[in-house]
Short mmCIF file of C-alpha atoms and ligand atoms in Angstrom, two decimals:
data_model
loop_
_atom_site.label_atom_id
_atom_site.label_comp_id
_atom_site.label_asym_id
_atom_site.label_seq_id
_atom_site.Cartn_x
_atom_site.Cartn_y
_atom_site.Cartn_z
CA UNK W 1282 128.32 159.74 7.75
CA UNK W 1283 127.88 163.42 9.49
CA UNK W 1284 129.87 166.26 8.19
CA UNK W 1285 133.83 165.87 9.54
CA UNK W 1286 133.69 169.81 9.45
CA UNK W 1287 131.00 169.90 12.17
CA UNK W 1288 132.01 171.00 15.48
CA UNK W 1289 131.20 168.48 17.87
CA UNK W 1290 130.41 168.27 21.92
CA UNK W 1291 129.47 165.90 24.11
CA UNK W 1292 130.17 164.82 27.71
CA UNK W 1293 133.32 163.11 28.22
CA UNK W 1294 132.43 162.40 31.99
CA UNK W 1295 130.31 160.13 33.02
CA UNK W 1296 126.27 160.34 33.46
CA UNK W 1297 124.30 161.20 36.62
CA UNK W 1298 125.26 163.59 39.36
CA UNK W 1299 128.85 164.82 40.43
CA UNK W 1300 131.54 166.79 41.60
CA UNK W 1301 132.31 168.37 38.30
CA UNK W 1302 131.46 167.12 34.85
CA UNK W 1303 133.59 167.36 31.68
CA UNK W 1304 132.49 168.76 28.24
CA UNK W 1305 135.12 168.08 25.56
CA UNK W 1306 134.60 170.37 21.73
CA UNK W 1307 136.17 169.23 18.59
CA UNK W 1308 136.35 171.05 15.57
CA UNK W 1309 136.88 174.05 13.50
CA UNK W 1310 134.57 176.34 15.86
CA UNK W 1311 136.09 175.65 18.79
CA UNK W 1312 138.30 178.51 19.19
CA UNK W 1313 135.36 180.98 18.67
CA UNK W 1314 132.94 178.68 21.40
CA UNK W 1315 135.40 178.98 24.12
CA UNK W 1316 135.99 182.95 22.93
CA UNK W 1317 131.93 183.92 23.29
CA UNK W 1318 131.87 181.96 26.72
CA UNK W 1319 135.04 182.36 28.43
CA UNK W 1320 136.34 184.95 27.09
CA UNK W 1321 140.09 185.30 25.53
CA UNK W 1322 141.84 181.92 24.32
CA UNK W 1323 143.64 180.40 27.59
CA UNK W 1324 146.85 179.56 26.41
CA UNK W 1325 147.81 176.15 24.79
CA UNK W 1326 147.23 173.26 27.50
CA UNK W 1327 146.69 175.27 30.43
CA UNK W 1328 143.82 175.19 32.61
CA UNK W 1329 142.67 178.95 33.02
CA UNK W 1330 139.51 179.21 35.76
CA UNK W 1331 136.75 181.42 33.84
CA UNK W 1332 133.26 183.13 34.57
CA UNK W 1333 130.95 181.07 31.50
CA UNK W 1334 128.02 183.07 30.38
CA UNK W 1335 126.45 183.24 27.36
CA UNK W 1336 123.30 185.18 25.69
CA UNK W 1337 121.85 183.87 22.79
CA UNK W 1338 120.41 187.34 21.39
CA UNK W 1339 122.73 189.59 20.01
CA UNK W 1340 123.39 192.89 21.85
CA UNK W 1341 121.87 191.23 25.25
CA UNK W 1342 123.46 190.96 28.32
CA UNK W 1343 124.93 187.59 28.78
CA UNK W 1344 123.76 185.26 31.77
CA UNK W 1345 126.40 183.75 33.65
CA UNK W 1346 126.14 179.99 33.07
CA UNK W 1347 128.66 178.49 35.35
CA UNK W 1348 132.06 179.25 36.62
CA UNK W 1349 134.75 176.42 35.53
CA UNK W 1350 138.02 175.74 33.97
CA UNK W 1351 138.27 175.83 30.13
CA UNK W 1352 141.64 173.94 28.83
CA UNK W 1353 142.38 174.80 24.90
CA UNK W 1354 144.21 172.47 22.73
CA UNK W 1355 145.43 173.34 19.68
CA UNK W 1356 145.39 171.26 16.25
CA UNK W 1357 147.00 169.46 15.56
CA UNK W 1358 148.60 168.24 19.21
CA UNK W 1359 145.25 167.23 20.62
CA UNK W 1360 143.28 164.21 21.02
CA UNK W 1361 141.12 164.40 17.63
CA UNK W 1362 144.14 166.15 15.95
CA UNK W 1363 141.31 168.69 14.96
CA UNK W 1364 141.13 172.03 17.82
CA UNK W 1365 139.42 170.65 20.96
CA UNK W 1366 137.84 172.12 24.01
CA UNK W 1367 137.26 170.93 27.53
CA UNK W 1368 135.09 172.24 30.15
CA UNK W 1369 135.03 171.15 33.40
CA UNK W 1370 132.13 172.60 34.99
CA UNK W 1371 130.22 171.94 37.97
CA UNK W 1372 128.57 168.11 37.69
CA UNK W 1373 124.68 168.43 37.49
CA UNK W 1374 122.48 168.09 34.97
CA UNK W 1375 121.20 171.26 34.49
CA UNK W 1376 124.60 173.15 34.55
CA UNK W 1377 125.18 170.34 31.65
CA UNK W 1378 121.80 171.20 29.58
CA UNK W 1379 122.83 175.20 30.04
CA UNK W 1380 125.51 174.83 28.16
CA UNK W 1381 124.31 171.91 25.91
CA UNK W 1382 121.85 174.87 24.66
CA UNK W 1383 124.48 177.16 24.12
CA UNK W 1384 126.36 174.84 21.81
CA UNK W 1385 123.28 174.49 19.59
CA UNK W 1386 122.44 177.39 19.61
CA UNK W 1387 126.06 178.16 18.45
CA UNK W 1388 125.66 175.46 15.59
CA UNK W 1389 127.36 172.85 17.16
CA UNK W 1390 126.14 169.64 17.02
CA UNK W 1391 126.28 166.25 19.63
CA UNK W 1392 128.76 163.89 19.08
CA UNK W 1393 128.05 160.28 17.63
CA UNK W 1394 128.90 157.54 20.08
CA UNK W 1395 133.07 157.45 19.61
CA UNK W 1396 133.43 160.42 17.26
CA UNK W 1397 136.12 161.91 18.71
CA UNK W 1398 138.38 158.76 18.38
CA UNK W 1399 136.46 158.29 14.88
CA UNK W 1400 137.73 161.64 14.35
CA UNK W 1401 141.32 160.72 15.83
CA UNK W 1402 141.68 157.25 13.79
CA UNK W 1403 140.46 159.45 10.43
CA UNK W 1404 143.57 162.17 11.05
CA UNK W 1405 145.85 158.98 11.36
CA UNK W 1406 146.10 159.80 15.41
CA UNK W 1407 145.04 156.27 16.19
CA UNK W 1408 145.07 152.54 14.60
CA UNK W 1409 142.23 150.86 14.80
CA UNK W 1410 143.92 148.08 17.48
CA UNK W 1411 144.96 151.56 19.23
CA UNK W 1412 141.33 152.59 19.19
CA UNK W 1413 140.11 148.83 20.11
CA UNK W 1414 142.70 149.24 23.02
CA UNK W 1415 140.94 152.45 24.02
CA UNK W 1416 137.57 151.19 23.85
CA UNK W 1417 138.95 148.50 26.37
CA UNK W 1418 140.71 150.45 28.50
CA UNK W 1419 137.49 152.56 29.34
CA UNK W 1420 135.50 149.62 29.96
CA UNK W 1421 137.80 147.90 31.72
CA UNK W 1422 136.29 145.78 35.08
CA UNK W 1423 140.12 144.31 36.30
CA UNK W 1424 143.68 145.13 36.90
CA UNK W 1425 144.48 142.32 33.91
CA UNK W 1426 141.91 144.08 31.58
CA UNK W 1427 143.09 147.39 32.08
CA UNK W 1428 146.95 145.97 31.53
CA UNK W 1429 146.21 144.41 28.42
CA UNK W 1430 143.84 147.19 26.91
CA UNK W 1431 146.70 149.68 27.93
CA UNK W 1432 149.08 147.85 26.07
CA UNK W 1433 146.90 147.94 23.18
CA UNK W 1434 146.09 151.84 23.55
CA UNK W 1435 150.13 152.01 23.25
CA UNK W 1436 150.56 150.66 20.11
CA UNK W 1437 151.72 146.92 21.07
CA UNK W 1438 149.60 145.06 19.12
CA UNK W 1439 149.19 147.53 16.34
CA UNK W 1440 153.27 147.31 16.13
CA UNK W 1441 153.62 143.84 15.45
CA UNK W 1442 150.78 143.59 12.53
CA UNK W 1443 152.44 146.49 11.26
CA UNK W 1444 155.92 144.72 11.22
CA UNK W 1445 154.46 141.72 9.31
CA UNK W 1446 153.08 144.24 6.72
CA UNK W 1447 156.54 145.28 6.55
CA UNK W 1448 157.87 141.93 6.00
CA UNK W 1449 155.51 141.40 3.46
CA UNK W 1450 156.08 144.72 1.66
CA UNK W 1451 159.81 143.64 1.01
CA UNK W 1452 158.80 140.25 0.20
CA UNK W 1453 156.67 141.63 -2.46
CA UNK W 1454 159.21 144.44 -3.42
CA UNK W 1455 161.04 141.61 -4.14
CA UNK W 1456 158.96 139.64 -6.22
CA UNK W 1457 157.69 142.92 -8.33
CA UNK W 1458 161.68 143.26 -8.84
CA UNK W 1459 161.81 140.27 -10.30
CA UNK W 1460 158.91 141.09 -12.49
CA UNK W 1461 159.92 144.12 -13.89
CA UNK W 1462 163.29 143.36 -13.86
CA UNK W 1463 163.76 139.75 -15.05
CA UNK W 1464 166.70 139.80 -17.16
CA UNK W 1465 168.77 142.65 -14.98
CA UNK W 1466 171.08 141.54 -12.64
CA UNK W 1467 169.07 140.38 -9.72
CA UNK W 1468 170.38 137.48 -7.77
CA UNK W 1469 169.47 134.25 -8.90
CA UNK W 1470 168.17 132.73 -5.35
CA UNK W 1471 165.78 135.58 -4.88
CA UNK W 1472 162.32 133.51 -5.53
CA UNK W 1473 163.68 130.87 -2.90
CA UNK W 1474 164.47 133.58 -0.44
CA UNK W 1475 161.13 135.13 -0.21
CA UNK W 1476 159.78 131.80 -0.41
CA UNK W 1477 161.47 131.73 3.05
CA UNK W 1478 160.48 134.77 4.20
CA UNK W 1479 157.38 134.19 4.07
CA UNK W 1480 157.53 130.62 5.32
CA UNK W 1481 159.02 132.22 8.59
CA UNK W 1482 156.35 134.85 8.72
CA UNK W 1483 153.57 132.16 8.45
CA UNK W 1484 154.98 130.45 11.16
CA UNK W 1485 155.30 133.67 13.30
CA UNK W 1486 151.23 134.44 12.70
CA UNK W 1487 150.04 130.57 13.24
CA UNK W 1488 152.49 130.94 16.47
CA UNK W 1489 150.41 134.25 17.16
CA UNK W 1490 147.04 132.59 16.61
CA UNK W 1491 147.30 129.33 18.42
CA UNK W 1492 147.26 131.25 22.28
CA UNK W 1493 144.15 129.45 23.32
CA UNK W 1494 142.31 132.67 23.23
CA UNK W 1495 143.68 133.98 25.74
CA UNK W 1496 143.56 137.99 25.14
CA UNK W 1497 140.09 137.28 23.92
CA UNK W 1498 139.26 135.41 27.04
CA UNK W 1499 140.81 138.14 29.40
CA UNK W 1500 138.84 141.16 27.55
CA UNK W 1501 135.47 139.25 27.56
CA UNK W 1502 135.47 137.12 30.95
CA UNK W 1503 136.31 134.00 31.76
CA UNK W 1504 132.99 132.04 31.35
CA UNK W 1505 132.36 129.32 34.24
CA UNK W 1506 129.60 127.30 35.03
CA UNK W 1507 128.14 125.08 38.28
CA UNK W 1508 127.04 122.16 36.97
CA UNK W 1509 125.56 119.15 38.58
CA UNK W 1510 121.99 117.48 40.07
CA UNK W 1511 119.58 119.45 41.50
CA UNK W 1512 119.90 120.24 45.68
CA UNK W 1513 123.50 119.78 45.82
CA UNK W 1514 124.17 123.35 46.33
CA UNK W 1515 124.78 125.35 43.20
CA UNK W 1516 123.15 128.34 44.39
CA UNK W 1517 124.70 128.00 47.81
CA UNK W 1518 127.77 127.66 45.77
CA UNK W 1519 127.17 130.64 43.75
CA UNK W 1520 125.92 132.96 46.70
CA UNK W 1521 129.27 132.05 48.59
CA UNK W 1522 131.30 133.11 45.36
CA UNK W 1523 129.44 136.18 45.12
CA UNK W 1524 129.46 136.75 48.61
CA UNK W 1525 125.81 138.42 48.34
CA UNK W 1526 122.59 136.73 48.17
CA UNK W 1527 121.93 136.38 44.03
CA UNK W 1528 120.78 132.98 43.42
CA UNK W 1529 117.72 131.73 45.15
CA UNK W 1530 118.72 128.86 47.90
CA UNK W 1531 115.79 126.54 48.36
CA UNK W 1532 115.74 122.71 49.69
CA UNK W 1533 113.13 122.12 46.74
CA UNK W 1534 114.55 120.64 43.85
CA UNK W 1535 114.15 122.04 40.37
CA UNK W 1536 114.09 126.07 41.62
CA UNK W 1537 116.76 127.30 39.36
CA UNK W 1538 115.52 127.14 36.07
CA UNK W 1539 117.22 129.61 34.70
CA UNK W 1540 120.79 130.49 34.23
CA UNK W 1541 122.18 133.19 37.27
CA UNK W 1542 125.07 134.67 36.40
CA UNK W 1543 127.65 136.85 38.69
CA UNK W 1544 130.54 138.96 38.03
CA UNK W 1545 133.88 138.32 39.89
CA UNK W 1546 137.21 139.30 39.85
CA UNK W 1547 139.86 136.18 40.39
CA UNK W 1548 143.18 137.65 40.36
CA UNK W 1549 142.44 140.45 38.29
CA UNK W 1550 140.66 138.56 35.57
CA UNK W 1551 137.14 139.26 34.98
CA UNK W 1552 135.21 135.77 35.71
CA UNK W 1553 131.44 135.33 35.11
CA UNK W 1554 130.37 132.28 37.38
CA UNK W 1555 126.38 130.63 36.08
CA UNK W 1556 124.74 128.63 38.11
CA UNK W 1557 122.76 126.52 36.51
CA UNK W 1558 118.87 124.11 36.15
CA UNK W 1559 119.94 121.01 38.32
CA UNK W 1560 120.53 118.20 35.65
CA UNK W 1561 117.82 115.51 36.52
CA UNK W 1562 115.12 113.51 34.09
CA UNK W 1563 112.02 115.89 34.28
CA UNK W 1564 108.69 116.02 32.49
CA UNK W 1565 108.07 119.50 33.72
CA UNK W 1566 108.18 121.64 30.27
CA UNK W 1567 110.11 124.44 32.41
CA UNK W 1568 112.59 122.42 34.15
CA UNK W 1569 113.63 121.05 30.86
CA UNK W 1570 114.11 123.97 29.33
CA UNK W 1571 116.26 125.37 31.87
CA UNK W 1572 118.21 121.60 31.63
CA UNK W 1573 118.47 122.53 27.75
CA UNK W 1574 119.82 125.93 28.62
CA UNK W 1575 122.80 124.55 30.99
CA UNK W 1576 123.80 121.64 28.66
CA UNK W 1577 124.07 125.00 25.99
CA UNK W 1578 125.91 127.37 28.71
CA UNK W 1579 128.14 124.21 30.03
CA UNK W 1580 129.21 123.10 26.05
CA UNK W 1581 130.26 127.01 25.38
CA UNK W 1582 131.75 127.48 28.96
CA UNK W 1583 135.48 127.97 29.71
CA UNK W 1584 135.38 126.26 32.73
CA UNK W 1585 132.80 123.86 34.30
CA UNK W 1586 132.29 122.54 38.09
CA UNK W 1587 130.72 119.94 38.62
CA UNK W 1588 129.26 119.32 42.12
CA UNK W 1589 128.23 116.83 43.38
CA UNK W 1590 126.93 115.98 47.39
CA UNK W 1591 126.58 113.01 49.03
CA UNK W 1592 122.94 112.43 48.60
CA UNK W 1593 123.06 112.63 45.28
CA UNK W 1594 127.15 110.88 44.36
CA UNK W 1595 125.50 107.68 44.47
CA UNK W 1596 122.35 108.94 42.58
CA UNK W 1597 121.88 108.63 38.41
CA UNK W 1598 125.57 109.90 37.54
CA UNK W 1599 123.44 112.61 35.81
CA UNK W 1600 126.69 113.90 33.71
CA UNK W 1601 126.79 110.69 32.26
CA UNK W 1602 122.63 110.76 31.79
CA UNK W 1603 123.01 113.81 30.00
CA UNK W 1604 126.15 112.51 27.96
CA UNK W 1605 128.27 115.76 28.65
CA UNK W 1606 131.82 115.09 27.59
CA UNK W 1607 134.30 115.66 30.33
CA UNK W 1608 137.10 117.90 29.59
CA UNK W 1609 140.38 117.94 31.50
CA UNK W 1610 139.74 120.95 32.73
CA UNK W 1611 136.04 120.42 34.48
CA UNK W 1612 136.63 120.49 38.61
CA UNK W 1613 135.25 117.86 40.51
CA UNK W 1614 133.60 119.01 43.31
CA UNK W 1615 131.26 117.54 45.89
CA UNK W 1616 129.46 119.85 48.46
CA UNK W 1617 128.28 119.30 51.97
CA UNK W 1618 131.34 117.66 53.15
CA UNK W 1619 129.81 118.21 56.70
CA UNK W 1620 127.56 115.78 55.88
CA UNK W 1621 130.20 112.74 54.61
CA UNK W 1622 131.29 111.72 58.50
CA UNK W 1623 127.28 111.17 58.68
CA UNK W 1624 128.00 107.06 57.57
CA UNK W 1625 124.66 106.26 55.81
CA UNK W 1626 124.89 109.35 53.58
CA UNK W 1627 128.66 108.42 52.57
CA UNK W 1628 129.28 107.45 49.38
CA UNK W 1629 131.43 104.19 49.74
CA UNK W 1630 133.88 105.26 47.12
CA UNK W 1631 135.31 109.14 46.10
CA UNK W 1632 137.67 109.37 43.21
CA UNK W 1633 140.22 110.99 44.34
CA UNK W 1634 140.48 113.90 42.08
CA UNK W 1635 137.40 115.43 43.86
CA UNK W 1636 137.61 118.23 45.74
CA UNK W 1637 135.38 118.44 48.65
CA UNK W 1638 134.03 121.34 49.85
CA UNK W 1639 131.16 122.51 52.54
CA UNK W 1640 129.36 125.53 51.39
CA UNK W 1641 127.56 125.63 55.09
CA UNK W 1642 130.42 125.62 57.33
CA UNK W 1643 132.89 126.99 54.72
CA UNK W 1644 135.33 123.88 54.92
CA UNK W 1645 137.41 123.28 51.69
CA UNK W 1646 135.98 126.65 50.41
CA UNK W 1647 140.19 127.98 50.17
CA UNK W 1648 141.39 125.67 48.74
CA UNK W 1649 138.64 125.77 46.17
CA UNK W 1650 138.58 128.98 45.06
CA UNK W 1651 142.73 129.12 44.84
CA UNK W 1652 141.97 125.82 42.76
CA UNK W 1653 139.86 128.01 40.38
CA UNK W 1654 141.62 131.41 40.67
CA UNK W 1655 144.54 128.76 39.26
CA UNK W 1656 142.17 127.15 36.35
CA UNK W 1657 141.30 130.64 35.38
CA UNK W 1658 144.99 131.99 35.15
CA UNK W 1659 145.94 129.24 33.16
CA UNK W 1660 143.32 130.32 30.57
CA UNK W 1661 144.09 133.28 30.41
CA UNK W 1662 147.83 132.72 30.55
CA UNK W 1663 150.46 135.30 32.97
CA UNK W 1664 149.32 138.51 31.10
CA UNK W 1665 152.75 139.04 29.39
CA UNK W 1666 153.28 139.37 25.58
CA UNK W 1667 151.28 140.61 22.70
CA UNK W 1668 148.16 138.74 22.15
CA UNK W 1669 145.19 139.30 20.02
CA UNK W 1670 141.97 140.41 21.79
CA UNK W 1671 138.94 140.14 19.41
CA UNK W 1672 137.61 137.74 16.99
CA UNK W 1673 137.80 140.40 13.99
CA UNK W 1674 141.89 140.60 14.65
CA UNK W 1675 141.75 136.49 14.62
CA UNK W 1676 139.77 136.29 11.31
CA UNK W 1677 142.35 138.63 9.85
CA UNK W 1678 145.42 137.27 10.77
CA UNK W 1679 143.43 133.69 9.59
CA UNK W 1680 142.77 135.11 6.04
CA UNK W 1681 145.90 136.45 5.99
CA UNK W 1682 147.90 133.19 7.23
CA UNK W 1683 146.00 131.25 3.97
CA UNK W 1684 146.61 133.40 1.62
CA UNK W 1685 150.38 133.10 2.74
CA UNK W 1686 149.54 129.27 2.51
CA UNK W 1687 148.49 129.58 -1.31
CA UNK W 1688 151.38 131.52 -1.92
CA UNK W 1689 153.27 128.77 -0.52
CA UNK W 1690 151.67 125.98 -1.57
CA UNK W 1691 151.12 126.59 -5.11
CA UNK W 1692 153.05 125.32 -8.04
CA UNK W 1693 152.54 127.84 -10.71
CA UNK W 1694 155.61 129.10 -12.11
CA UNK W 1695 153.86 132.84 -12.68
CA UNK W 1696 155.57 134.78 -10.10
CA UNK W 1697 153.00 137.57 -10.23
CA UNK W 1698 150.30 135.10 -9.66
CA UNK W 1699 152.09 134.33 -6.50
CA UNK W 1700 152.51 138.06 -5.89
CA UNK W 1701 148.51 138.43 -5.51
CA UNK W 1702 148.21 136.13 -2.48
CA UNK W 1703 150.60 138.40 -0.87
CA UNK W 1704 149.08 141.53 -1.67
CA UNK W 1705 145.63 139.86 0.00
CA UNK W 1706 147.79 138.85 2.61
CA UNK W 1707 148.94 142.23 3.59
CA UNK W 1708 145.76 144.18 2.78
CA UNK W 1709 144.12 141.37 5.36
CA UNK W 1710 146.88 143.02 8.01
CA UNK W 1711 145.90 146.42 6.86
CA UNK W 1712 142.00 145.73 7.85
CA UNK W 1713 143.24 145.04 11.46
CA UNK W 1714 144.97 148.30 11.61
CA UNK W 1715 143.00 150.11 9.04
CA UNK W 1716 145.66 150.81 6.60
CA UNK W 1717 144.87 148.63 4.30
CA UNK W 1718 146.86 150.12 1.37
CA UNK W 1719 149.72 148.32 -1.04
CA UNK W 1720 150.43 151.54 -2.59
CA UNK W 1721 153.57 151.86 0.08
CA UNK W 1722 154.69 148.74 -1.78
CA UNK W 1723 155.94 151.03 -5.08
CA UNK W 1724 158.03 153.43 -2.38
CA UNK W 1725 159.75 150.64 -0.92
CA UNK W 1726 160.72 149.39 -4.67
CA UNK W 1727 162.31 153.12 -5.35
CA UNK W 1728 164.07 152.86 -2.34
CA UNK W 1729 165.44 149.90 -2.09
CA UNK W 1730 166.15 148.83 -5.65
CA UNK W 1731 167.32 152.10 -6.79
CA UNK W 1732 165.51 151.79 -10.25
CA UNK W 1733 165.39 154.35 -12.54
CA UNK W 1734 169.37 154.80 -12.00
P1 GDP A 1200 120.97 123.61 44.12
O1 GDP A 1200 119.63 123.06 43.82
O2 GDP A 1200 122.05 122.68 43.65
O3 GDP A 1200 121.18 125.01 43.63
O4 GDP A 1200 121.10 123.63 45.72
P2 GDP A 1200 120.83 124.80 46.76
O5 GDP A 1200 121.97 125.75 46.79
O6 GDP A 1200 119.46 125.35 46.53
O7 GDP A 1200 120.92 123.99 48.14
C1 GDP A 1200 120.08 122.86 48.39
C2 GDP A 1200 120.04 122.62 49.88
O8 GDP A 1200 121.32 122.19 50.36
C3 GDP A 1200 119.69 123.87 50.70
O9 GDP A 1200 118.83 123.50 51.75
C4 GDP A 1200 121.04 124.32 51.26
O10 GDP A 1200 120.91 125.01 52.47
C5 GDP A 1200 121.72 122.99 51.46
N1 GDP A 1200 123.19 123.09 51.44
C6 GDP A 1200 123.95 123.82 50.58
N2 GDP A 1200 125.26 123.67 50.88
C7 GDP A 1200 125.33 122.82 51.96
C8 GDP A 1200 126.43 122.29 52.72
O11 GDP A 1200 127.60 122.55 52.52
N3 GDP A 1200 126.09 121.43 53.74
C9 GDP A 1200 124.79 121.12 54.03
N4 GDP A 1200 124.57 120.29 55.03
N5 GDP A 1200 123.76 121.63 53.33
C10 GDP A 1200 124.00 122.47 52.31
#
């Protein structure tokens, strides 16, 4: 890892041409940076407008680099907790370099990718869920995204692993009491009473883990996928969803062989819609690949629709020739309704979960996409509540849950045995937050149990 005395810069606004463009400065040599370019400190928090210029020769006249506002913020009540600098100069790229060259020259260096929040999680600014949430909330694509990332930024989720560490401080307090303390005067029940505590809090985290992945699935996209025979309109489909011309729409079966993906936004959830190879028996090497590739896409897939048209209801049910389990969830669909009053192409017989729809004329297309707008919520769930929203907070809280499980579930009469699946069980909380430390545990002992009196 690079020096955490280095003073770091980078641009905090985005890339490419603009109005004005943001530098931010962290670290010890901040103060003097903004001194040699703008002139005197602007006070604490205050954005002061200043002539920039800088010469890089001692004793020359410096050359006016740009004319901005510099904002000064103080250690430790700043972003990094270290001092930190912001520029806010005018937006182009060689204004940007100018300066860029003045910083090295200076003996600054260019940020890492995330080193400022690095910097902020190192000083104790930040958990790591806070920094996950900030990570989120910058990439955020929908309103539901940018909820749920800001109630991670805020501490939320960060709050309540840090409350189970708490409960299984005490719990191990507790037991560590008993220890040390075995033939004091320590109530008799207290072995059964952590042995509920932590019964409860096992309950509370395999409450917190079964939530269908929904955080997960509102930070990452719903996944959908058209599924169905080929020429029945899954491009059509796709282009309508996406309301721009994406997929190619051909009357020649067998054209998308690939998986096309677009990028919507249902009710403020981030939904990726494929569309995928039509599912038919093919020798062509190509085609079956792309047939491999949607079986793949439709087993991982949140959501599948499956369309159908009436050509092809009546065809080789090719779900069934491609033995793709059904799932409650999967909407029925079948395209070119226009076409059904046409008798010969009717199918004699619809079930009468299917939804039908007419890409062409736009029939049924409503009801449709409020049917999946619905599908989608459910997944995802209302957007309320504290829910994990990566995989590395799941495998935690798992590993933590079976340690608690051992604990439980084992007969051993050595309490301090028992004690060790706690103290895995809390440092496993501690990774998700990155305090993984059990040294806190001997504080709350000399607190609580008054020992040494
Ligand atoms: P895919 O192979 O399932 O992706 O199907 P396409 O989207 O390429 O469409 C196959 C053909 O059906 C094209 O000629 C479309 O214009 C046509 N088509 C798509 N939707 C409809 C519809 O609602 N009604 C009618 N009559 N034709 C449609």
């Amino acid at each position: 890892m690079k020096h955490q005395n280095d003073t770091i810069f980078a641009l905090a606004s985005g890339q490419g041409r603009a109005g004005i463009a943001v530098i931010r400065l962290s670290g010890p040599d901040v103060r003097t940076t903004l001194q040699r370019l703008a002139g005197p400190l602007p006070p604490p928090r205050t954005a002061v407008l200043r002539a920039l210029s800088f010469s890089s020769k001692e004793g020359e006249e410096s050359k006016l680099l740009d004319r901005g506002l510099v904002l000064f913020f103080p250690a430790p009540s700043s972003f990094t907790g270290e001092d930190v600098g912001e520029l806010h100069l005018h937006g182009s790229y060689a204004v940007i370099q100018a300066f860029f060259r003045a910083f090295l020259h200076l003996g600054l260096r260019p940020a890492d990718p995330g080193e400022f929040t690095r910097r902020a999680f190192e000083i104790g600014k930040l958990d790591l869920t806070e920094v996950e949430g900030l990570a989120d909330l910058v990439a955020a694509q929908t309103e539901m995204q940018r909820v749920q990332a800001m109630r991670q930024m805020e501490g939320a989720l960060g709050a309540v692993y840090e409350l189970w560490r708490d409960r299984l401080i005490q719990a191990l307090a507790q037991i560590e009491a008993e220890i040390d303390f075995a033939d004091e005067d320590l109530p008799d029940d207290l072995s059964r009473r952590v042995y509920q505590q932590i019964a409860t809090l096992k309950a509370d985290m395999g409450k917190h883990l079964s939530d269908n992945h929904r955080g997960e699935r509102l930070r990452e996209g719903v996944s959908v996928v058209i599924l169905g025979p080929p020429n029945v309109g899954k491009s059509s489909l796709l282009n309508a969803l996406a309301r721009r011309d994406v997929a190619i729409v051909s009357d020649q079966s067998g054209t998308t062989r690939d998986i096309i993906e677009v990028h919507l936004d249902l009710a403020g959830i981030a939904v990726s819609i494929a569309d995928t190879a039509g599912l038919r028996v093919t020798e062509g090497e190509i085609e079956k690949e792309g047939i491999q590739r949607a079986l793949q896409r439709a087993e991982r897939a949140d959501l599948r629709v499956y369309l159908s048209s009436p050509e092809s209801f009546n065809h080789e049910n090719a779900v069934n020739a491609f033995s793709i389990k059904p799932r409650d969830s999967d909407l029925l669909v079948m395209n070119k309704s226009d076409l059904l009053n046409k008798s010969s192409q009717s199918p004699s017989k619809l079930p009468s979960d299917i939804l039908r729809v007419s890409v062409k004329t736009g029939d049924g297309m409503t009801p449709f996409l409020s049917l999946l707008t619905e599908r989608v919520q459910s997944i995802c769930g209302s957007g309320e509540g504290v829910v994990l929203t990566r995989a590395r907070h799941r495998h935690a809280v798992e590993a933590s849950l079976s340690a608690l499980e051992r604990f439980l579930k084992t007969e051993t009469e050595d309490i301090g045995l028992r004690a060790e699946d706690i103290r895995l069980a809390l440092r496993s909380l501690g990774q998700i937050t990155g305090r993984a430390d059990v040294e806190d545990v001997l504080d709350v002992i000399f607190s609580e149990f008054c020992i040494g009196k």
